[in-house]
Short mmCIF file of C-alpha atoms and ligand atoms in Angstrom, two decimals:
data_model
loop_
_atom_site.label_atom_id
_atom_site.label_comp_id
_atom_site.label_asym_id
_atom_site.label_seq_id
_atom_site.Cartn_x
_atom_site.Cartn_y
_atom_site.Cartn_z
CA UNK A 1 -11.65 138.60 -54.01
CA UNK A 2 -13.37 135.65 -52.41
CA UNK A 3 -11.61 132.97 -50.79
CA UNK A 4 -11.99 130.55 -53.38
CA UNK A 5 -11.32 133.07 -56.11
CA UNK A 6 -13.08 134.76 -59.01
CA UNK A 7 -14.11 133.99 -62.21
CA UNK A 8 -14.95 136.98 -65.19
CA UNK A 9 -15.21 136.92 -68.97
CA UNK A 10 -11.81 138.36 -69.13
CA UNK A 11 -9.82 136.34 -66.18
CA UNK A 12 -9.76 133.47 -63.95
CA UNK A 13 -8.20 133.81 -60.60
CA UNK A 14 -7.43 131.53 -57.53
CA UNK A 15 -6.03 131.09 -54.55
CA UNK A 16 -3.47 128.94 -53.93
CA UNK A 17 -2.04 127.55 -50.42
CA UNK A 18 -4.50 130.07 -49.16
CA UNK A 19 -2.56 133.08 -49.73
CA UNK A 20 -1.02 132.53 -52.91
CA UNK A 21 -2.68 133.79 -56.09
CA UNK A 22 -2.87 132.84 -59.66
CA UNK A 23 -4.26 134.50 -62.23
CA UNK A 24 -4.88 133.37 -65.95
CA UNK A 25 -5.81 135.86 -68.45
CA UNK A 26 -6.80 133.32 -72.12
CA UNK A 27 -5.36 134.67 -75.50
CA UNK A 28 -7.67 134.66 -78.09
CA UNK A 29 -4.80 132.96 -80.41
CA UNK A 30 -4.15 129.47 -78.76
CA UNK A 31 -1.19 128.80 -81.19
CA UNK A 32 0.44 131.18 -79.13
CA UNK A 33 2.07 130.11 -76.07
CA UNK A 34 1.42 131.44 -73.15
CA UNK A 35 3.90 133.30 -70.28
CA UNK A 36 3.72 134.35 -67.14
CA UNK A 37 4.70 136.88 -64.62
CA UNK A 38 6.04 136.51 -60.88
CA UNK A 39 5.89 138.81 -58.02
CA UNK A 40 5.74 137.84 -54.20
CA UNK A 41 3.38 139.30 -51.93
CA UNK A 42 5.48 138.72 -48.69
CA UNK A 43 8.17 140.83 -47.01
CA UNK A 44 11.03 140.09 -45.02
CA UNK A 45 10.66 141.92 -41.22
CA UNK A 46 11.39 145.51 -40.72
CA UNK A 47 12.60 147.51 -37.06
CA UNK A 48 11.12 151.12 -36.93
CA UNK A 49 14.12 151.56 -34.27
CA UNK A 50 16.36 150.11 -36.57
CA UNK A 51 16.55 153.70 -38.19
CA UNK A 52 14.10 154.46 -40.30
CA UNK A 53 12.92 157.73 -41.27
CA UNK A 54 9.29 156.71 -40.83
CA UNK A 55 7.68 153.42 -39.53
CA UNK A 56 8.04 150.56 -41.98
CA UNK A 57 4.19 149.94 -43.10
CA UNK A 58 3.17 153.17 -43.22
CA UNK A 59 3.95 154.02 -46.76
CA UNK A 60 4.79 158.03 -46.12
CA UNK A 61 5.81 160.13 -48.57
CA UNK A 62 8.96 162.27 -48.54
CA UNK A 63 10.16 164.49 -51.42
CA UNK A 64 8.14 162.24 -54.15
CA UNK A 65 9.49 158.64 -52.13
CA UNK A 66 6.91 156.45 -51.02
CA UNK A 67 9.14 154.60 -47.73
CA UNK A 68 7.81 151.06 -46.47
CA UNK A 69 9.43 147.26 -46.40
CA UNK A 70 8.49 146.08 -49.90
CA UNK A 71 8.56 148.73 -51.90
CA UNK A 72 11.31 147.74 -53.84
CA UNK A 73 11.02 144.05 -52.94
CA UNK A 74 8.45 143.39 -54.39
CA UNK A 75 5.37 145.46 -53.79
CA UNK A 76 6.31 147.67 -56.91
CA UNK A 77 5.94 144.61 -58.96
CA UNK A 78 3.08 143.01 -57.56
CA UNK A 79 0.93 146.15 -57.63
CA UNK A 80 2.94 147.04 -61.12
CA UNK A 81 1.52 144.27 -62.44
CA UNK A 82 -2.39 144.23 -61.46
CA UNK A 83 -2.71 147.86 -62.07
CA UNK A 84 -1.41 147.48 -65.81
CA UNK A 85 -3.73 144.70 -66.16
CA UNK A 86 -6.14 146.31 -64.67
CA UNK A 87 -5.92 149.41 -66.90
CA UNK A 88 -5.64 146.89 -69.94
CA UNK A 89 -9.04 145.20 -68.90
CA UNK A 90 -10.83 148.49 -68.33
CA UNK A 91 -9.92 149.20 -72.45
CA UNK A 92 -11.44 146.41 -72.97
CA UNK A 93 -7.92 144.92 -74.26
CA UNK A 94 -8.49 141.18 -74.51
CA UNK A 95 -5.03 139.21 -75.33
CA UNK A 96 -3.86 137.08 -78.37
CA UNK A 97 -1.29 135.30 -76.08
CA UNK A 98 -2.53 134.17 -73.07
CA UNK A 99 -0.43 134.65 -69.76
CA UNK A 100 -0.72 133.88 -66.20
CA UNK A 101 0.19 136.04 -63.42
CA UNK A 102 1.64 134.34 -59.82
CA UNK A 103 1.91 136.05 -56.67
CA UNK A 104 3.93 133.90 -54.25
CA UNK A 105 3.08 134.53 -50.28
CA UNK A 106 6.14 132.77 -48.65
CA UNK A 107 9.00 133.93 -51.50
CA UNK A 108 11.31 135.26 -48.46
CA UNK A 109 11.36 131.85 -47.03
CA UNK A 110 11.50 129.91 -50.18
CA UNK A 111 8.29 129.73 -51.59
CA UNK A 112 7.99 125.86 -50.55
CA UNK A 113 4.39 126.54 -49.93
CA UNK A 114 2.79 129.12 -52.55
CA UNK A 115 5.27 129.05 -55.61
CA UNK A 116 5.62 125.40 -55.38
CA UNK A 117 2.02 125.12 -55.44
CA UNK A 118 0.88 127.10 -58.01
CA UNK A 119 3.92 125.00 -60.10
CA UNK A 120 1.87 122.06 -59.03
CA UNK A 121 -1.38 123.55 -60.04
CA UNK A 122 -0.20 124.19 -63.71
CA UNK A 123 1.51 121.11 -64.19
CA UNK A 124 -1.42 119.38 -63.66
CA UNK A 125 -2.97 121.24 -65.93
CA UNK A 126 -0.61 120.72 -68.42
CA UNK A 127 0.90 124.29 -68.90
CA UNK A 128 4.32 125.05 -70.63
CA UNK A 129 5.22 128.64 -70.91
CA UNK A 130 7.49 130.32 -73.74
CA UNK A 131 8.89 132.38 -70.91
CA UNK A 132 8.80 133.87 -67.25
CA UNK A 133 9.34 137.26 -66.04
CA UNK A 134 10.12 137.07 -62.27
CA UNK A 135 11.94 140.15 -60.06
CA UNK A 136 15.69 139.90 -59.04
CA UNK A 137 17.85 142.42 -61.21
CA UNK A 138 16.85 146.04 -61.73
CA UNK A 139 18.00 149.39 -64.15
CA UNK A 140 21.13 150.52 -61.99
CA UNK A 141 22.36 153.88 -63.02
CA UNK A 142 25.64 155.13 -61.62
CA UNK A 143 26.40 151.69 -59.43
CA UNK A 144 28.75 150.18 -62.47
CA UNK A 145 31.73 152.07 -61.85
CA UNK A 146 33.53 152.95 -65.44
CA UNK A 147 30.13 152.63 -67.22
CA UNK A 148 28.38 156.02 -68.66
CA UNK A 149 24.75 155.69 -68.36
CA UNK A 150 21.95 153.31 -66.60
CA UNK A 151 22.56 149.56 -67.35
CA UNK A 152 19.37 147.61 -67.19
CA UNK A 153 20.67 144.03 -66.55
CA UNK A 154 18.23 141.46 -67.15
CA UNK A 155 18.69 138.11 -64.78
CA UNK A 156 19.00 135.05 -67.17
CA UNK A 157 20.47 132.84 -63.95
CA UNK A 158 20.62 132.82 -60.51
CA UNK A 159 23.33 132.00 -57.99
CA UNK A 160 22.73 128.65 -55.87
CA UNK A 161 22.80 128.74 -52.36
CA UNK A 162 23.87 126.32 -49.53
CA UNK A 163 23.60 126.89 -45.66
CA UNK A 164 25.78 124.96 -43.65
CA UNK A 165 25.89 124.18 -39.90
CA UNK A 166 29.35 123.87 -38.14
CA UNK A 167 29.67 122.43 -34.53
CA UNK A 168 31.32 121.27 -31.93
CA UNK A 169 30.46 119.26 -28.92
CA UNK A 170 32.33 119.47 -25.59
CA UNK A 171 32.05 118.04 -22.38
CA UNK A 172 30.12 120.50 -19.87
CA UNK A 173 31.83 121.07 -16.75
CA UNK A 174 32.20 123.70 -13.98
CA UNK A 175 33.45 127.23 -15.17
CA UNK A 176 36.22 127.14 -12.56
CA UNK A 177 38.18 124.62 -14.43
CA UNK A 178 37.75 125.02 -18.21
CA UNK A 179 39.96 123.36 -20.91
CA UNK A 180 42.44 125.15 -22.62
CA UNK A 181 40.10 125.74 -25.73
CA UNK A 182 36.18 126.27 -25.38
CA UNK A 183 33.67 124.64 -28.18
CA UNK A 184 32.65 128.58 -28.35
CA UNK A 185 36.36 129.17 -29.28
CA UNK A 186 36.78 126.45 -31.31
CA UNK A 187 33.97 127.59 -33.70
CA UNK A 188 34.83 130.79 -33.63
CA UNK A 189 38.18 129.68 -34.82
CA UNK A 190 36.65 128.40 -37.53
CA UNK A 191 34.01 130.77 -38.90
CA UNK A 192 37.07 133.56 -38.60
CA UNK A 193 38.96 131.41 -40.83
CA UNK A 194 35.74 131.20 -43.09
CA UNK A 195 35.62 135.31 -42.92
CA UNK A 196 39.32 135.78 -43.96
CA UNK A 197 39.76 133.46 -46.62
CA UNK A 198 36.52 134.54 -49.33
CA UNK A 199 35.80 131.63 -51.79
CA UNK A 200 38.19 132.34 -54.93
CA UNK A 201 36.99 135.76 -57.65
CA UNK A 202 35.46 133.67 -60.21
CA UNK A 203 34.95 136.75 -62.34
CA UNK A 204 34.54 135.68 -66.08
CA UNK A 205 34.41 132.03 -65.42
CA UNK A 206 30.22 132.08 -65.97
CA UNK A 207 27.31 134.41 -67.90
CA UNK A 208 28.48 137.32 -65.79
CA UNK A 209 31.26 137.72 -68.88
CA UNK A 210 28.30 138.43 -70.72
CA UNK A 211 27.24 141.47 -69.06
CA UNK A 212 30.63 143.05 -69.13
CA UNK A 213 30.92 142.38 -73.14
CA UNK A 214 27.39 143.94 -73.34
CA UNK A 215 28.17 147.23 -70.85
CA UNK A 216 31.36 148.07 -72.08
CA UNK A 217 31.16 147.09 -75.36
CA UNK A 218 33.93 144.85 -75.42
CA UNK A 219 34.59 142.48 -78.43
CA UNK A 220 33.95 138.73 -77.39
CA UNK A 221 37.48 137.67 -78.90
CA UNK A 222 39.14 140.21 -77.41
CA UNK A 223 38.28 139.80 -73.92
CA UNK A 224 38.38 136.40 -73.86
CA UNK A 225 42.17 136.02 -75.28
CA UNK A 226 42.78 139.08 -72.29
CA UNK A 227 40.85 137.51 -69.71
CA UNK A 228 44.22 137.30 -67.37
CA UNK A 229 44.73 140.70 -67.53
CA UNK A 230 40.69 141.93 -67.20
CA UNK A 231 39.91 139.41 -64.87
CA UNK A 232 42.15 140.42 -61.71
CA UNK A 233 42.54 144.05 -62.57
CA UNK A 234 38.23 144.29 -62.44
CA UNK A 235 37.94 141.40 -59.70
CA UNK A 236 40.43 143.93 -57.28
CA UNK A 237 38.33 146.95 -57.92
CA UNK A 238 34.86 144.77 -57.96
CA UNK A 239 35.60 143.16 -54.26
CA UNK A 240 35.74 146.31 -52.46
CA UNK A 241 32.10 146.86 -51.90
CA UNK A 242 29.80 144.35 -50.52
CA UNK A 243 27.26 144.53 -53.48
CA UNK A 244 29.77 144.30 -56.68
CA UNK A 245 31.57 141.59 -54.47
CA UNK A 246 28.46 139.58 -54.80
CA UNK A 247 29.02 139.34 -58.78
CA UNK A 248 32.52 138.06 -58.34
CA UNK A 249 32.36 134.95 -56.20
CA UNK A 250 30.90 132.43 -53.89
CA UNK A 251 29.52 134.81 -51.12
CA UNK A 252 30.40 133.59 -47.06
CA UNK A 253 27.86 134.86 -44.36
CA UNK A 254 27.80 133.79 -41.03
CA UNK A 255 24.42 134.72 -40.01
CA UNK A 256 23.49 132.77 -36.80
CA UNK A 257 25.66 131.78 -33.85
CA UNK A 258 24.71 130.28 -30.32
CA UNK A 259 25.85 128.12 -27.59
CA UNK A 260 26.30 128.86 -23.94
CA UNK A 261 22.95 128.96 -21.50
CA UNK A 262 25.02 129.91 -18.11
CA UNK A 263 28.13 131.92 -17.13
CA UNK A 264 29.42 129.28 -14.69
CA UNK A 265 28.66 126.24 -17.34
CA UNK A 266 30.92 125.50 -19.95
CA UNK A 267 28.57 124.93 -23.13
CA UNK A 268 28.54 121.57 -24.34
CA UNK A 269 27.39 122.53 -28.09
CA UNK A 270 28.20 126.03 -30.71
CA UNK A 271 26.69 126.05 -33.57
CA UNK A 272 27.19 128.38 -36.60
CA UNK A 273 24.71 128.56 -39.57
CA UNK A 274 26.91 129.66 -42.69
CA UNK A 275 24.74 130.95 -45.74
CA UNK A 276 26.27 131.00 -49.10
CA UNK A 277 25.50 132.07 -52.90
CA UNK A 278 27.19 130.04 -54.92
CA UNK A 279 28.76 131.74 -58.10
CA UNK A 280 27.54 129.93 -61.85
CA UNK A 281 30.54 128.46 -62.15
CA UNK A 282 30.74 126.40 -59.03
CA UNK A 283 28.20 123.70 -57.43
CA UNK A 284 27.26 123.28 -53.71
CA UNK A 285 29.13 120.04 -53.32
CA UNK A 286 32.71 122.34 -54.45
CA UNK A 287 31.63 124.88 -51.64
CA UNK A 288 31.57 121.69 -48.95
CA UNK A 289 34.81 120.46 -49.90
CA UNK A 290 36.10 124.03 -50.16
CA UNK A 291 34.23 125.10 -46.26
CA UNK A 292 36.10 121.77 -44.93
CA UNK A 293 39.67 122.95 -46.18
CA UNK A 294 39.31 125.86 -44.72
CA UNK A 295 38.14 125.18 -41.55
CA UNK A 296 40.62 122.16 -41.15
CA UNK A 297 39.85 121.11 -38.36
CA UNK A 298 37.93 118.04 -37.50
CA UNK A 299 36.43 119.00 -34.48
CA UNK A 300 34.25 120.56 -36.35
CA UNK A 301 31.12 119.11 -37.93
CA UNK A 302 29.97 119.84 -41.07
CA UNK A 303 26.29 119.18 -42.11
CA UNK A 304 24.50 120.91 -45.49
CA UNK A 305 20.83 121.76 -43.92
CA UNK A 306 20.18 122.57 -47.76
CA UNK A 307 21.57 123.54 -51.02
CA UNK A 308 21.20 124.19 -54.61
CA UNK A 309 22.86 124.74 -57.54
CA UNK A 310 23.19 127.78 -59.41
CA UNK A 311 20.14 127.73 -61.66
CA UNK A 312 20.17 127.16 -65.66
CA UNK A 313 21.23 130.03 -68.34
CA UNK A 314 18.06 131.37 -69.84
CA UNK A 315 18.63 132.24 -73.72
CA UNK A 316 19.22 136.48 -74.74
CA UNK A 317 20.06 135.76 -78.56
CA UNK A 318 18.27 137.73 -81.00
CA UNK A 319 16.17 134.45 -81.60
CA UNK A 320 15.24 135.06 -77.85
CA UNK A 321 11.12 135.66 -77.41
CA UNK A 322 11.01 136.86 -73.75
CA UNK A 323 14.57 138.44 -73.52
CA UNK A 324 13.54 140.50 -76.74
CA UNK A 325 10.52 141.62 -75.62
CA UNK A 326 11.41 142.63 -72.26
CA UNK A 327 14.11 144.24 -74.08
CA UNK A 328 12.07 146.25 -76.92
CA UNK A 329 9.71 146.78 -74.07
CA UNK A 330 12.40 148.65 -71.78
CA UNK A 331 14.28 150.16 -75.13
CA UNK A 332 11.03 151.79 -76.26
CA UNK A 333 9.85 153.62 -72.34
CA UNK A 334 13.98 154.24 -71.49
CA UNK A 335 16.04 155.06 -74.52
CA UNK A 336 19.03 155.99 -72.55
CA UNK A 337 19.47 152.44 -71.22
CA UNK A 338 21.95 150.04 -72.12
CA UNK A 339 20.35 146.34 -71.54
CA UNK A 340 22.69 143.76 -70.84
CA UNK A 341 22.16 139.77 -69.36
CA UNK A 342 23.34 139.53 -65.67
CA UNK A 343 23.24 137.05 -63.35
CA UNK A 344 20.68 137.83 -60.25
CA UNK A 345 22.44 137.56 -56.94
CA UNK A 346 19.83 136.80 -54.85
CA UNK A 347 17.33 133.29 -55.27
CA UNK A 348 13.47 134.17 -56.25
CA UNK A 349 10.77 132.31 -56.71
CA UNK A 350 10.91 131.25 -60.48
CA UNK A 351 13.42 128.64 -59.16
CA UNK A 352 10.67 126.43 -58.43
CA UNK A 353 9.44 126.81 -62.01
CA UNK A 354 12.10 125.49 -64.24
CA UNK A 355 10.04 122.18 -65.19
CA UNK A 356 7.33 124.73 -66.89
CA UNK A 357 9.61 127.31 -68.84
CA UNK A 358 13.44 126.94 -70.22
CA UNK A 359 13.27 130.85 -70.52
CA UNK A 360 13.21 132.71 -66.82
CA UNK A 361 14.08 136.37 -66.37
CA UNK A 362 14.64 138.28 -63.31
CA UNK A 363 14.00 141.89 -63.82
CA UNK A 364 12.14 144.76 -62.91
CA UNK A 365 12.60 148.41 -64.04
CA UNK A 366 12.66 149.55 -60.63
CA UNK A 367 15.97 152.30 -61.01
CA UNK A 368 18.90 151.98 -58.50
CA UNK A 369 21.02 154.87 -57.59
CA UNK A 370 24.65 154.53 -55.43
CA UNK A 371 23.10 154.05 -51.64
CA UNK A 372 20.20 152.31 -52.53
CA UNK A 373 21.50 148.65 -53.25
CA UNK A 374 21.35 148.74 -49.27
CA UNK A 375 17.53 149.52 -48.95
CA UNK A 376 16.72 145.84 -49.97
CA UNK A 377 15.85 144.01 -47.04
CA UNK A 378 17.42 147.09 -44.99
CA UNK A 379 16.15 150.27 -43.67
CA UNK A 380 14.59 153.21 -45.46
CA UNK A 381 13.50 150.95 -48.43
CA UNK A 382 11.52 153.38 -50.80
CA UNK A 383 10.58 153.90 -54.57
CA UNK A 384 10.12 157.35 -56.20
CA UNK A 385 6.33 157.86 -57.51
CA UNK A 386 7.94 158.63 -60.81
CA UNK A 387 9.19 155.06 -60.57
CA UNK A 388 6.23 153.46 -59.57
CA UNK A 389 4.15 155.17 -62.25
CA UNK A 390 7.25 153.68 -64.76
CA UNK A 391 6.70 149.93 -63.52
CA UNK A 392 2.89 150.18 -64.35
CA UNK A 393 3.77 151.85 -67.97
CA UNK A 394 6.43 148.85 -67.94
CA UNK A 395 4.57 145.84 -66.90
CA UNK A 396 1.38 147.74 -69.17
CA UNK A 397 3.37 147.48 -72.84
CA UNK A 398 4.89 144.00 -72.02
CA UNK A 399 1.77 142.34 -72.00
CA UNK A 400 0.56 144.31 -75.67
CA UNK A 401 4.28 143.45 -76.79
CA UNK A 402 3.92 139.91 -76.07
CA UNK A 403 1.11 139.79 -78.33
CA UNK A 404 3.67 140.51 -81.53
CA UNK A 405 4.36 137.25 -83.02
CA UNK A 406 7.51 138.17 -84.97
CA UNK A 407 10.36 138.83 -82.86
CA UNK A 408 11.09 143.02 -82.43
CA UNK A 409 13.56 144.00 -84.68
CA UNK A 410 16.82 144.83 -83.44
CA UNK A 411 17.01 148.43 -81.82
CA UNK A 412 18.18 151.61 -83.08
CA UNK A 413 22.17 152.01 -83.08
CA UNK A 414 24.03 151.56 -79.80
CA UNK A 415 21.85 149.41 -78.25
CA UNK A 416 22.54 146.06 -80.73
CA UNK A 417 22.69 143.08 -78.92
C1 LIG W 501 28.05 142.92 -63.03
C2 LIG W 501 27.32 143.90 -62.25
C3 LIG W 501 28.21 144.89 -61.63
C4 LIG W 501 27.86 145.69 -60.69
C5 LIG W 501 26.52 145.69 -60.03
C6 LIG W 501 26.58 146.53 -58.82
C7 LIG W 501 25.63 146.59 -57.92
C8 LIG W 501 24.34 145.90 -58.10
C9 LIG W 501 23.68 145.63 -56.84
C10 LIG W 501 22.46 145.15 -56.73
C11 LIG W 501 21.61 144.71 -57.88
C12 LIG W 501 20.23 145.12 -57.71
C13 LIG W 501 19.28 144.39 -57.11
C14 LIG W 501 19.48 143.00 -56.71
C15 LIG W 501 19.54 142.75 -55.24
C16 LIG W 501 18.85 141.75 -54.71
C17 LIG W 501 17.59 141.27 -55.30
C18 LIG W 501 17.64 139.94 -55.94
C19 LIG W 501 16.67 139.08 -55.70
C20 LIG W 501 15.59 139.37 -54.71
C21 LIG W 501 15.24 138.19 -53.89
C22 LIG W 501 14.56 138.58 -52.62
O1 LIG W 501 15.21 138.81 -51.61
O2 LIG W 501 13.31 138.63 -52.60
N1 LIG W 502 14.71 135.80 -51.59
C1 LIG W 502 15.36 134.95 -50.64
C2 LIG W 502 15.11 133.52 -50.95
C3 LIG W 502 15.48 132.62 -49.84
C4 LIG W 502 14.53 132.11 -48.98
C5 LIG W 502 14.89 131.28 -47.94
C6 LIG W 502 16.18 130.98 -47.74
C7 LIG W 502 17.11 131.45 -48.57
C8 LIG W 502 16.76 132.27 -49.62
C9 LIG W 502 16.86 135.23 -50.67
O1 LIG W 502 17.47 135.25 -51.72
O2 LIG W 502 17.43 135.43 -49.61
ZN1 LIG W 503 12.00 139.62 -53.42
ZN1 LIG W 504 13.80 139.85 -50.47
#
C-alpha cells in the first residue's frame, strides 16, 4: 500500500492520520445503504517477563494457539476482515451494498486521532451507514455460569467511562517532624474507602436484562414482576469474579498513584487517577457525586480529567438489519449458539461514530473459554487456528449476507429472538 493509498476497480483505500486506514468497497445497488466494519490495528504493551509462555510479538504456535498481544484484541479481526475480502475479491465477488472497512491506529488510547478522523472524512463526504460492526463482545462458552451451551452476546451499548483525579496538598517540611496525618495517608484513606464500598449492583436496571431474558429463556413478564428476587440472588453470585462483576455495576479502579520524591521530605502533593465504567443505567455526573460521598472528606480534590456517558442502545428487534444479519450470519457457521444482546464492558472505537450510524454492534466470533477472559490486555493472549480460520469464514458470509435485502427469516426453533 502506498502512503497515500490505492485505488482498483473493485476498492478505494486511504490512509488516514497516517496510520489509519479506510477502505470503501461500492455496491453495485446504490439504493442500498451502505455499512461498515471496525477493527483497530494498535495494541496495548506487553512484558515477555511478565510471564508469558513465549515473547509477545512473536506469534508461536503451541498445540494449534497462535500466542502474541493482539490476537484476540484485535488482530483476529483486522486480519479477519481483509482476508475475507480479499478471498471475496479474488472470486471476483463485486457487492450490491456497498460497505466501508476502518482500521483505527490509536483505539487503545481513544482513537482521538485515527477513528475520529476517518468519522471526519465520511462526514464530509456525506456518508450515513444502516449499521456498524465494531469488536467488544465475543461467543463465550462455559463463562455464564447456569447456562448450557456457548452464548454469543452481541454488544448493542457500551459502558461510559470517567477517570478522576483525587489530591491533596500539604505543606512540605522536614521528615523529623511530620503531622499527625501525611497527604500520602490522607489519599490513601480515601481510595481504600473507594475500594471497599463498590458503586451499587445495578443488575437489571439497563439492556443487560435483555441478555438474561435471551440466555435463559426467561419470559419478559415474569422476570420483570420477580426482579427483587432475581436481581440480588444473581447480583451475589455475579460479583464474585472480576469479569461477571463488570456486568453488574459501575466498575472502581485505582490505577495510578504517586507523590513523595525524598525519604526525609514530606510530599507536598498525592495524587490518585481513579478509572471507572459506568453501568447503562447511570451517567458520569451520578459517579462524581457518588466518588465525593464516599470519600467525604474535603481535603480531597476532586477533578473529572474526562468522562462519558454510557453510549446509546442499538436496535436487536426482528425489524433489526445489522443485528439480524450478524445474527443469521453466526446462526448459519455455529448452530449450537444461543445469540443474545449484551452490553460490551469495555469502550471501542465505534464511540466516535454515533453521528454516522444509529445501529453499532460490538462483536466478534472470537470463542472464550473459563481462563481466557484474562488474556485481554494480559499475558499469554492467544487464538486457536481453528478460530482464526472461523473469523475469516465469519467476517467472509457477512459481507454476501448483507447483500440480502429482505431481512433473514427468523431461525430454526430454539434460537427465536
Ligand atoms: C451478562 C454476561 C454474563 C457473564 C459474562 C462473563 C464473562 C464475560 C467476560 C468477558 C467478555 C468478553 C470480552 C470482552 C472483554 C473486553 C473487550 C471489550 C472491548 C475491547 C476494547 C479494547 O480494549 O480494545
Ligand atoms: N479500549 C480502551 C479504550 C480506552 C482508551 C483510552 C482510555 C480509556 C479507554 C478501553 O476500553 O480501555
Ligand atoms: Zn480492542
Ligand atoms: Zn484493548
Amino acid at each position: 500500500l502506498s502512503e497515500a493509498g490505492v485505488e482498483s476497480q473493485t476498492f478505494k483505500h486511504e490512509v488516514v492520520a497516517n496510520y489509519s486506514h479506510l477502505f470503501w468497497v461500492p455496491g453495485s445497488d446504490l439504493a442500498l445503504v451502505p455499512y461498515m466494519l471496525l477493527a483497530h490495528i494498535d495494541v496495548v504493551p506487553a512484558d515477555e517477563n511478565d510471564g508469558w509462555e513465549v515473547p509477545p510479538f512473536s506469534a508461536k504456535e503451541i498445540d494449534g494457539f497462535i500466542y502474541g498481544r493482539g490476537t484476540i484484541d484485535n488482530k483476529q479481526s483486522v486480519m479477519g476482515i481483509l482476508q475475507a475480502l480479499e478471498y471475496l475479491l479474488i472470486r471476483g465477488y463485486s457487492p450490491q451494498r456497498g460497505f466501508f472497512i476502518g482500521l483505527g491506529h490509536d483505539e487503545e488510547v481513544g482513537g482521538l486521532q485515527g477513528a475520529m478522523n476517518i468519522v471526519r472524512v465520511l462526514k464530509k463526504k456525506g456518508v450515513q451507514l444502516a449499521f456498524i460492526l465494531d469488536e467488544g463482545l465475543a461467543v463465550l462458552d462455559g463463562v455464564i455460569s447456569g447456562l448450557q451451551g456457548p452464548a454469543a452476546l452481541i454488544g448493542i451499548s457500551e459502558k461510559g467511562q470517567a477517570t478522576v483525579k483525587l489530591s491533596v496538598f500539604k505543606a512540605p517540611g522536614h521528615s523529623s517532624m511530620p503531622p499527625r496525618e501525611s497527604s500520602i495517608g490522607i489519599l490513601a484513606g480515601a481510595v481504600k474507602r473507594l475500594e471497599d464500598n463498590p458503586m451499587p449492583i445495578l443488575f437489571g436496571e439497563g439492556p443487560e436484562r435483555r441478555t438474561f431474558e435471551h440466555l435463559f429463556g426467561l419470559p419478559i413478564k415474569f422476570v420483570m414482576s420477580n426482579m427483587w428476587l432475581f436481581s440480588p440472588l444473581i447480583g451475589r453470585v455475579m460479583e464474585r469474579s472480576p469479569d461477571t462483576n463488570a456486568f453488574l455495576r459501575t466498575t472502581t479502579a485505582v490505577t495510578m498513584f504517586n507523590s513523595g520524591v525524598k525519604v526525609n521530605v514530606l510530599p507536598s502533593l498525592a495524587e490518585a487517577y481513579v478509572n471507572l465504567r459506568i453501568h447503562p443505567a447511570q451517567t458520569v455526573e451520578e459517579v462524581l457525586e457518588f466518588i465525593q460521598s464516599t470519600v467525604g472528606d474535603e481535603r480531597v480534590k476532586m477533578e473529572l480529567v474526562n468522562g462519558f456517558d454510557p453510549l446509546p442502545v442499538s436496535s436487536y428487534d426482528e425489524t433489526s438489519f445489522g443485528f439480524q444479519t450478524i445474527k443469521k450470519t453466526l446462526l448459519d457457521q455455529f448452530p449450537q449458539v444461543t445469540v443474545a444482546p449484551g452490553v460490551c464492558i469495555g469502550n471501542t472505537d465505534s464511540r466516535h461514530y454515533t453521528d454516522l450510524a444509529k445501529d453499532i454492534y460490538r462483536f466478534a466470533p472470537t470463542w472464550i473459554r473459563p481462563g481466557d477472559t484474562q488474556r485481554f490486555h494480559g499475558i499469554n493472549e492467544r487464538i486457536s487456528k481453528k478460530n482464526y480460520e472461523e473469523l475469516v469464514v465469519f467476517y467472509f458470509n457477512l459481507i454476501q449476507n448483507c447483500d440480502i435485502k429482505e431481512l433473514p427469516s427468523p431461525h430454526s426453533a430454539g434460537h427465536e429472538l
